[in-house]
Amino acid sequence: AQKITQTQPGMFVQEKEAVTLDCTYDTSDQSYGLFWYKQPSSGEMIFLIYQGSYDEQNATEGRYSLNFQKARKSANLVISASQLGDSAMYFCAMRDPSGYSTLTFGKGTMLLVSP
Amino acid sequence: GAGVSQSPRYKVAKRGQDVALRCDPISGHVSLFWYQQALGQGPEFLTYFQNEAQLDKSGLPSDRFFAERPEGSVSTLKIQRTQQEDSAVYLCASSLGTLESYNEQFFGPGTRLTVL
């Protein structure tokens, strides 16, 4: 069974600073995919970034980058130059390669960006 | 619109009532997923459809939960004889392809169900 652990219930960051949200995972599969989603107060899950287990380079999408350390089974999200609109819940998720690509989510980290 | 839509956005039910939650996926998306998100938790998988076929219902918590997608597009999640523990946000997601490929799941805004 897969498991995603997010140990930070909440994080605070000042506007324009960078912040790292932690995610560790547990799987016995060699091939897997890792996702980060943002969930604002409106409730919709917004896809941010994806990392495949065989991708040699860390994924980047604009201000988002994924610090992927396979040996440590960690996939931390780095947000550079935080903006007030980044305040939201952030979820790390893993795609189940043996099933139908369902996602297993962590409990999430609440990020608050202050002016 | 072009995204996944869900209705109603909010539903209040008395314990014991039946409810039906609707999901309109993105047109042409083959895969459809339902997730349940309890307060303060991450979403948890309920069931998966590939077109009209329900291929995985391992996450449905009890036989009071039933889902269908009869024509391979709109899906309905039905909960019979609702209980207080059913209170949660129910998220629907769709993706273009199927397994063995990276397919981003696009989520709807969810239906917040409150059982009194």
PDB file of C-alpha atoms in Angstrom:
ATOM      1  CA  ALA A   1       0.000   0.000   0.000  1.00  0.00           C
ATOM      2  CA  GLN A   2       1.100   3.518  -0.678  1.00  0.00           C
ATOM      3  CA  LYS A   3       1.358   6.244   1.905  1.00  0.00           C
ATOM      4  CA  ILE A   4       1.967   9.962   1.733  1.00  0.00           C
ATOM      5  CA  THR A   5       3.146  11.880   4.797  1.00  0.00           C
ATOM      6  CA  GLN A   6       2.998  15.633   5.178  1.00  0.00           C
ATOM      7  CA  THR A   7       4.330  16.535   8.602  1.00  0.00           C
ATOM      8  CA  GLN A   8       3.669  20.278   8.529  1.00  0.00           C
ATOM      9  CA  PRO A   9       0.066  21.081   9.437  1.00  0.00           C
ATOM     10  CA  GLY A  10       0.716  24.772   8.822  1.00  0.00           C
ATOM     11  CA  MET A  11       3.407  27.021   7.432  1.00  0.00           C
ATOM     12  CA  PHE A  12       3.836  30.769   7.508  1.00  0.00           C
ATOM     13  CA  VAL A  13       5.858  32.768   5.030  1.00  0.00           C
ATOM     14  CA  GLN A  14       6.262  36.409   4.197  1.00  0.00           C
ATOM     15  CA  GLU A  15       5.390  37.686   0.789  1.00  0.00           C
ATOM     16  CA  LYS A  16       8.239  37.406  -1.754  1.00  0.00           C
ATOM     17  CA  GLU A  17      10.078  34.794   0.288  1.00  0.00           C
ATOM     18  CA  ALA A  18      10.545  31.156  -0.706  1.00  0.00           C
ATOM     19  CA  VAL A  19       8.944  28.307   1.213  1.00  0.00           C
ATOM     20  CA  THR A  20       9.378  24.539   1.184  1.00  0.00           C
ATOM     21  CA  LEU A  21       6.500  22.177   1.895  1.00  0.00           C
ATOM     22  CA  ASP A  22       7.574  18.695   2.917  1.00  0.00           C
ATOM     23  CA  CYS A  23       6.301  15.414   1.520  1.00  0.00           C
ATOM     24  CA  THR A  24       7.592  11.899   2.079  1.00  0.00           C
ATOM     25  CA  TYR A  25       6.124   8.808   0.520  1.00  0.00           C
ATOM     26  CA  ASP A  26       6.221   5.090   0.933  1.00  0.00           C
ATOM     27  CA  THR A  27       5.815   2.638  -1.908  1.00  0.00           C
ATOM     28  CA  SER A  28       7.232  -0.673  -3.020  1.00  0.00           C
ATOM     29  CA  ASP A  29       6.697   0.158  -6.681  1.00  0.00           C
ATOM     30  CA  GLN A  30       9.588   1.184  -8.895  1.00  0.00           C
ATOM     31  CA  SER A  31       7.416   3.253 -11.201  1.00  0.00           C
ATOM     32  CA  TYR A  32       5.208   5.926  -9.693  1.00  0.00           C
ATOM     33  CA  GLY A  33       4.146   9.516 -10.082  1.00  0.00           C
ATOM     34  CA  LEU A  34       4.041  12.310  -7.558  1.00  0.00           C
ATOM     35  CA  PHE A  35       1.759  15.318  -7.706  1.00  0.00           C
ATOM     36  CA  TRP A  36       1.208  18.518  -5.813  1.00  0.00           C
ATOM     37  CA  TYR A  37      -2.210  20.136  -5.701  1.00  0.00           C
ATOM     38  CA  LYS A  38      -3.335  23.456  -4.269  1.00  0.00           C
ATOM     39  CA  GLN A  39      -6.747  23.753  -2.648  1.00  0.00           C
ATOM     40  CA  PRO A  40      -7.906  27.318  -1.967  1.00  0.00           C
ATOM     41  CA  SER A  41     -10.856  28.051   0.256  1.00  0.00           C
ATOM     42  CA  SER A  42     -13.157  27.657  -2.742  1.00  0.00           C
ATOM     43  CA  GLY A  43     -12.482  23.927  -2.545  1.00  0.00           C
ATOM     44  CA  GLU A  44     -11.274  23.096  -6.018  1.00  0.00           C
ATOM     45  CA  MET A  45      -8.074  21.085  -6.320  1.00  0.00           C
ATOM     46  CA  ILE A  46      -5.644  22.833  -8.645  1.00  0.00           C
ATOM     47  CA  PHE A  47      -2.823  20.827 -10.191  1.00  0.00           C
ATOM     48  CA  LEU A  48       0.592  22.419  -9.667  1.00  0.00           C
ATOM     49  CA  ILE A  49       3.375  20.049 -10.628  1.00  0.00           C
ATOM     50  CA  TYR A  50       4.176  16.433 -11.467  1.00  0.00           C
ATOM     51  CA  GLN A  51       7.286  14.280 -11.019  1.00  0.00           C
ATOM     52  CA  GLY A  52       7.698  10.817 -12.456  1.00  0.00           C
ATOM     53  CA  SER A  53       9.869   8.367 -10.566  1.00  0.00           C
ATOM     54  CA  TYR A  54      12.140   7.905 -13.579  1.00  0.00           C
ATOM     55  CA  ASP A  55      12.486  11.590 -14.347  1.00  0.00           C
ATOM     56  CA  GLU A  56      16.119  12.493 -13.879  1.00  0.00           C
ATOM     57  CA  GLN A  57      15.551  16.195 -13.461  1.00  0.00           C
ATOM     58  CA  ASN A  58      13.473  17.877 -10.823  1.00  0.00           C
ATOM     59  CA  ALA A  59      10.205  19.187 -12.181  1.00  0.00           C
ATOM     60  CA  THR A  60       9.636  22.936 -12.424  1.00  0.00           C
ATOM     61  CA  GLU A  61       6.544  24.930 -13.308  1.00  0.00           C
ATOM     62  CA  GLY A  62       6.960  28.668 -13.038  1.00  0.00           C
ATOM     63  CA  ARG A  63       7.415  29.535  -9.362  1.00  0.00           C
ATOM     64  CA  TYR A  64       6.918  25.916  -8.341  1.00  0.00           C
ATOM     65  CA  SER A  65       9.687  23.356  -8.249  1.00  0.00           C
ATOM     66  CA  LEU A  66       9.828  19.881  -6.840  1.00  0.00           C
ATOM     67  CA  ASN A  67      12.861  18.797  -4.824  1.00  0.00           C
ATOM     68  CA  PHE A  68      12.791  15.093  -5.617  1.00  0.00           C
ATOM     69  CA  GLN A  69      15.110  12.894  -3.564  1.00  0.00           C
ATOM     70  CA  LYS A  70      14.338   9.341  -4.565  1.00  0.00           C
ATOM     71  CA  ALA A  71      16.656   7.633  -2.093  1.00  0.00           C
ATOM     72  CA  ARG A  72      15.023   9.514   0.763  1.00  0.00           C
ATOM     73  CA  LYS A  73      11.559   9.062  -0.742  1.00  0.00           C
ATOM     74  CA  SER A  74      10.853  12.744  -0.469  1.00  0.00           C
ATOM     75  CA  ALA A  75       9.198  15.114  -2.914  1.00  0.00           C
ATOM     76  CA  ASN A  76       9.186  18.554  -1.368  1.00  0.00           C
ATOM     77  CA  LEU A  77       7.450  21.470  -3.062  1.00  0.00           C
ATOM     78  CA  VAL A  78       9.364  24.713  -3.257  1.00  0.00           C
ATOM     79  CA  ILE A  79       7.438  27.916  -3.927  1.00  0.00           C
ATOM     80  CA  SER A  80       9.647  30.838  -4.810  1.00  0.00           C
ATOM     81  CA  ALA A  81       8.672  34.483  -4.380  1.00  0.00           C
ATOM     82  CA  SER A  82       5.494  33.742  -2.422  1.00  0.00           C
ATOM     83  CA  GLN A  83       2.392  35.771  -3.213  1.00  0.00           C
ATOM     84  CA  LEU A  84      -0.657  36.498  -1.088  1.00  0.00           C
ATOM     85  CA  GLY A  85      -2.689  34.358  -3.466  1.00  0.00           C
ATOM     86  CA  ASP A  86      -0.574  31.337  -2.567  1.00  0.00           C
ATOM     87  CA  SER A  87      -2.371  31.073   0.778  1.00  0.00           C
ATOM     88  CA  ALA A  88      -4.174  27.739   0.574  1.00  0.00           C
ATOM     89  CA  MET A  89      -3.994  24.061   1.495  1.00  0.00           C
ATOM     90  CA  TYR A  90      -1.342  22.100  -0.373  1.00  0.00           C
ATOM     91  CA  PHE A  91      -1.597  18.374  -0.931  1.00  0.00           C
ATOM     92  CA  CYS A  92       1.049  15.934  -2.030  1.00  0.00           C
ATOM     93  CA  ALA A  93      -0.298  12.886  -3.851  1.00  0.00           C
ATOM     94  CA  MET A  94       0.960   9.687  -5.429  1.00  0.00           C
ATOM     95  CA  ARG A  95      -0.515   7.958  -8.431  1.00  0.00           C
ATOM     96  CA  ASP A  96      -1.155   4.269  -7.966  1.00  0.00           C
ATOM     97  CA  PRO A  97       0.607   2.566 -10.878  1.00  0.00           C
ATOM     98  CA  SER A  98      -0.938  -0.800 -10.213  1.00  0.00           C
ATOM     99  CA  GLY A  99      -4.526   0.373 -10.220  1.00  0.00           C
ATOM    100  CA  TYR A 100      -6.327   2.858 -12.365  1.00  0.00           C
ATOM    101  CA  SER A 101      -4.151   5.872 -11.666  1.00  0.00           C
ATOM    102  CA  THR A 102      -6.091   6.768  -8.578  1.00  0.00           C
ATOM    103  CA  LEU A 103      -4.384   9.253  -6.296  1.00  0.00           C
ATOM    104  CA  THR A 104      -3.383   8.732  -2.681  1.00  0.00           C
ATOM    105  CA  PHE A 105      -3.186  12.072  -0.866  1.00  0.00           C
ATOM    106  CA  GLY A 106      -1.411  13.294   2.224  1.00  0.00           C
ATOM    107  CA  LYS A 107      -3.215  15.242   4.929  1.00  0.00           C
ATOM    108  CA  GLY A 108      -2.077  18.537   3.540  1.00  0.00           C
ATOM    109  CA  THR A 109      -0.217  21.637   4.690  1.00  0.00           C
ATOM    110  CA  MET A 110      -1.928  24.964   5.226  1.00  0.00           C
ATOM    111  CA  LEU A 111       0.216  27.789   3.868  1.00  0.00           C
ATOM    112  CA  LEU A 112      -0.386  31.345   4.965  1.00  0.00           C
ATOM    113  CA  VAL A 113       1.411  34.151   3.181  1.00  0.00           C
ATOM    114  CA  SER A 114       1.609  37.442   5.056  1.00  0.00           C
ATOM    115  CA  PRO A 115       2.238  40.887   3.565  1.00  0.00           C
TER     116      PRO A 115
ATOM    117  CA  GLY B   1     -17.613  25.942 -19.057  1.00  0.00           C
ATOM    118  CA  ALA B   2     -14.587  23.838 -19.884  1.00  0.00           C
ATOM    119  CA  GLY B   3     -13.936  22.448 -16.421  1.00  0.00           C
ATOM    120  CA  VAL B   4     -15.443  19.738 -14.241  1.00  0.00           C
ATOM    121  CA  SER B   5     -18.687  20.846 -12.663  1.00  0.00           C
ATOM    122  CA  GLN B   6     -20.515  19.407  -9.684  1.00  0.00           C
ATOM    123  CA  SER B   7     -23.956  19.986  -8.285  1.00  0.00           C
ATOM    124  CA  PRO B   8     -25.209  20.840  -5.852  1.00  0.00           C
ATOM    125  CA  ARG B   9     -22.318  22.740  -4.303  1.00  0.00           C
ATOM    126  CA  TYR B  10     -23.847  22.347  -0.866  1.00  0.00           C
ATOM    127  CA  LYS B  11     -26.278  19.774   0.446  1.00  0.00           C
ATOM    128  CA  VAL B  12     -27.792  19.462   3.882  1.00  0.00           C
ATOM    129  CA  ALA B  13     -29.562  16.218   4.642  1.00  0.00           C
ATOM    130  CA  LYS B  14     -31.282  14.810   7.671  1.00  0.00           C
ATOM    131  CA  ARG B  15     -29.926  11.538   8.931  1.00  0.00           C
ATOM    132  CA  GLY B  16     -31.577   8.706   7.047  1.00  0.00           C
ATOM    133  CA  GLN B  17     -32.286  10.657   3.871  1.00  0.00           C
ATOM    134  CA  ASP B  18     -30.985   9.628   0.464  1.00  0.00           C
ATOM    135  CA  VAL B  19     -28.848  12.082  -1.527  1.00  0.00           C
ATOM    136  CA  ALA B  20     -27.598  12.223  -5.106  1.00  0.00           C
ATOM    137  CA  LEU B  21     -24.519  14.152  -6.134  1.00  0.00           C
ATOM    138  CA  ARG B  22     -23.854  14.959  -9.762  1.00  0.00           C
ATOM    139  CA  CYS B  23     -20.595  15.319 -11.668  1.00  0.00           C
ATOM    140  CA  ASP B  24     -20.184  16.664 -15.197  1.00  0.00           C
ATOM    141  CA  PRO B  25     -16.666  15.808 -16.359  1.00  0.00           C
ATOM    142  CA  ILE B  26     -14.725  17.552 -19.069  1.00  0.00           C
ATOM    143  CA  SER B  27     -16.102  16.533 -22.440  1.00  0.00           C
ATOM    144  CA  GLY B  28     -14.207  13.620 -23.939  1.00  0.00           C
ATOM    145  CA  HIS B  29     -12.552  12.550 -20.725  1.00  0.00           C
ATOM    146  CA  VAL B  30     -12.527   8.794 -20.431  1.00  0.00           C
ATOM    147  CA  SER B  31     -11.667   8.455 -16.753  1.00  0.00           C
ATOM    148  CA  LEU B  32     -13.790   9.688 -13.873  1.00  0.00           C
ATOM    149  CA  PHE B  33     -12.948   9.475 -10.184  1.00  0.00           C
ATOM    150  CA  TRP B  34     -14.872  10.186  -6.998  1.00  0.00           C
ATOM    151  CA  TYR B  35     -13.074  11.157  -3.810  1.00  0.00           C
ATOM    152  CA  GLN B  36     -14.303  11.870  -0.302  1.00  0.00           C
ATOM    153  CA  GLN B  37     -12.597  14.592   1.709  1.00  0.00           C
ATOM    154  CA  ALA B  38     -13.356  14.740   5.411  1.00  0.00           C
ATOM    155  CA  LEU B  39     -12.726  17.956   7.287  1.00  0.00           C
ATOM    156  CA  GLY B  40      -9.002  18.567   7.764  1.00  0.00           C
ATOM    157  CA  GLN B  41      -7.998  15.547   5.688  1.00  0.00           C
ATOM    158  CA  GLY B  42      -6.795  14.847   2.209  1.00  0.00           C
ATOM    159  CA  PRO B  43      -9.174  13.379  -0.354  1.00  0.00           C
ATOM    160  CA  GLU B  44      -9.670   9.618  -0.269  1.00  0.00           C
ATOM    161  CA  PHE B  45     -10.520   7.529  -3.303  1.00  0.00           C
ATOM    162  CA  LEU B  46     -14.031   6.167  -3.578  1.00  0.00           C
ATOM    163  CA  THR B  47     -14.559   4.795  -7.072  1.00  0.00           C
ATOM    164  CA  TYR B  48     -13.320   4.913 -10.658  1.00  0.00           C
ATOM    165  CA  PHE B  49     -15.063   4.774 -14.035  1.00  0.00           C
ATOM    166  CA  GLN B  50     -13.576   4.215 -17.439  1.00  0.00           C
ATOM    167  CA  ASN B  51     -16.288   5.436 -19.764  1.00  0.00           C
ATOM    168  CA  GLU B  52     -19.454   3.772 -18.446  1.00  0.00           C
ATOM    169  CA  ALA B  53     -17.690   0.890 -16.743  1.00  0.00           C
ATOM    170  CA  GLN B  54     -17.117   1.073 -13.010  1.00  0.00           C
ATOM    171  CA  LEU B  55     -13.741  -0.620 -12.788  1.00  0.00           C
ATOM    172  CA  ASP B  56     -12.871   0.054  -9.176  1.00  0.00           C
ATOM    173  CA  LYS B  57     -15.222   0.642  -6.277  1.00  0.00           C
ATOM    174  CA  SER B  58     -12.875  -0.509  -3.562  1.00  0.00           C
ATOM    175  CA  GLY B  59     -13.004   2.844  -1.764  1.00  0.00           C
ATOM    176  CA  LEU B  60     -16.755   2.975  -1.233  1.00  0.00           C
ATOM    177  CA  PRO B  61     -17.144   2.843   2.557  1.00  0.00           C
ATOM    178  CA  SER B  62     -20.371   0.853   2.672  1.00  0.00           C
ATOM    179  CA  ASP B  63     -23.118  -0.584   0.518  1.00  0.00           C
ATOM    180  CA  ARG B  64     -25.068   2.617   1.131  1.00  0.00           C
ATOM    181  CA  PHE B  65     -22.810   4.267  -1.431  1.00  0.00           C
ATOM    182  CA  PHE B  66     -23.564   3.715  -5.087  1.00  0.00           C
ATOM    183  CA  ALA B  67     -22.179   5.407  -8.197  1.00  0.00           C
ATOM    184  CA  GLU B  68     -23.089   5.240 -11.858  1.00  0.00           C
ATOM    185  CA  ARG B  69     -22.068   6.717 -15.174  1.00  0.00           C
ATOM    186  CA  PRO B  70     -24.582   5.162 -17.570  1.00  0.00           C
ATOM    187  CA  GLU B  71     -23.607   6.949 -20.784  1.00  0.00           C
ATOM    188  CA  GLY B  72     -19.941   7.442 -20.060  1.00  0.00           C
ATOM    189  CA  SER B  73     -20.204  11.144 -19.331  1.00  0.00           C
ATOM    190  CA  VAL B  74     -22.219  12.472 -16.370  1.00  0.00           C
ATOM    191  CA  SER B  75     -21.810  10.534 -13.142  1.00  0.00           C
ATOM    192  CA  THR B  76     -23.979  10.389 -10.049  1.00  0.00           C
ATOM    193  CA  LEU B  77     -22.878   9.372  -6.578  1.00  0.00           C
ATOM    194  CA  LYS B  78     -25.804   8.266  -4.458  1.00  0.00           C
ATOM    195  CA  ILE B  79     -25.739   7.803  -0.720  1.00  0.00           C
ATOM    196  CA  GLN B  80     -28.651   5.997   0.862  1.00  0.00           C
ATOM    197  CA  ARG B  81     -29.787   6.401   4.461  1.00  0.00           C
ATOM    198  CA  THR B  82     -27.181   9.078   5.157  1.00  0.00           C
ATOM    199  CA  GLN B  83     -25.308   9.020   8.451  1.00  0.00           C
ATOM    200  CA  GLN B  84     -23.451  11.817  10.217  1.00  0.00           C
ATOM    201  CA  GLU B  85     -20.116  10.244   9.324  1.00  0.00           C
ATOM    202  CA  ASP B  86     -20.974  10.770   5.650  1.00  0.00           C
ATOM    203  CA  SER B  87     -20.538  14.523   6.146  1.00  0.00           C
ATOM    204  CA  ALA B  88     -17.649  15.514   3.900  1.00  0.00           C
ATOM    205  CA  VAL B  89     -16.764  17.191   0.641  1.00  0.00           C
ATOM    206  CA  TYR B  90     -17.235  14.874  -2.330  1.00  0.00           C
ATOM    207  CA  LEU B  91     -14.844  15.628  -5.143  1.00  0.00           C
ATOM    208  CA  CYS B  92     -15.141  14.467  -8.713  1.00  0.00           C
ATOM    209  CA  ALA B  93     -12.174  14.390 -11.070  1.00  0.00           C
ATOM    210  CA  SER B  94     -11.778  13.451 -14.708  1.00  0.00           C
ATOM    211  CA  SER B  95      -8.812  12.736 -16.920  1.00  0.00           C
ATOM    212  CA  LEU B  96      -8.367  12.300 -20.631  1.00  0.00           C
ATOM    213  CA  GLY B  97      -6.813   8.848 -20.752  1.00  0.00           C
ATOM    214  CA  THR B  98      -6.600   5.679 -18.798  1.00  0.00           C
ATOM    215  CA  LEU B  99      -3.924   3.815 -16.936  1.00  0.00           C
ATOM    216  CA  GLU B 100      -0.298   3.380 -17.895  1.00  0.00           C
ATOM    217  CA  SER B 101       0.052   6.991 -18.814  1.00  0.00           C
ATOM    218  CA  TYR B 102       0.494  10.217 -17.032  1.00  0.00           C
ATOM    219  CA  ASN B 103      -2.858  11.887 -17.089  1.00  0.00           C
ATOM    220  CA  GLU B 104      -3.546  14.932 -15.032  1.00  0.00           C
ATOM    221  CA  GLN B 105      -6.748  14.685 -13.061  1.00  0.00           C
ATOM    222  CA  PHE B 106      -8.917  17.780 -13.266  1.00  0.00           C
ATOM    223  CA  PHE B 107     -11.050  18.310 -10.193  1.00  0.00           C
ATOM    224  CA  GLY B 108     -14.447  19.862  -9.770  1.00  0.00           C
ATOM    225  CA  PRO B 109     -15.307  22.286  -6.943  1.00  0.00           C
ATOM    226  CA  GLY B 110     -16.831  19.541  -4.856  1.00  0.00           C
ATOM    227  CA  THR B 111     -20.145  19.060  -3.091  1.00  0.00           C
ATOM    228  CA  ARG B 112     -20.119  19.757   0.628  1.00  0.00           C
ATOM    229  CA  LEU B 113     -22.528  17.329   2.281  1.00  0.00           C
ATOM    230  CA  THR B 114     -23.674  17.978   5.825  1.00  0.00           C
ATOM    231  CA  VAL B 115     -25.768  15.333   7.544  1.00  0.00           C
ATOM    232  CA  LEU B 116     -27.683  16.536  10.586  1.00  0.00           C
TER     233      LEU B 116
END
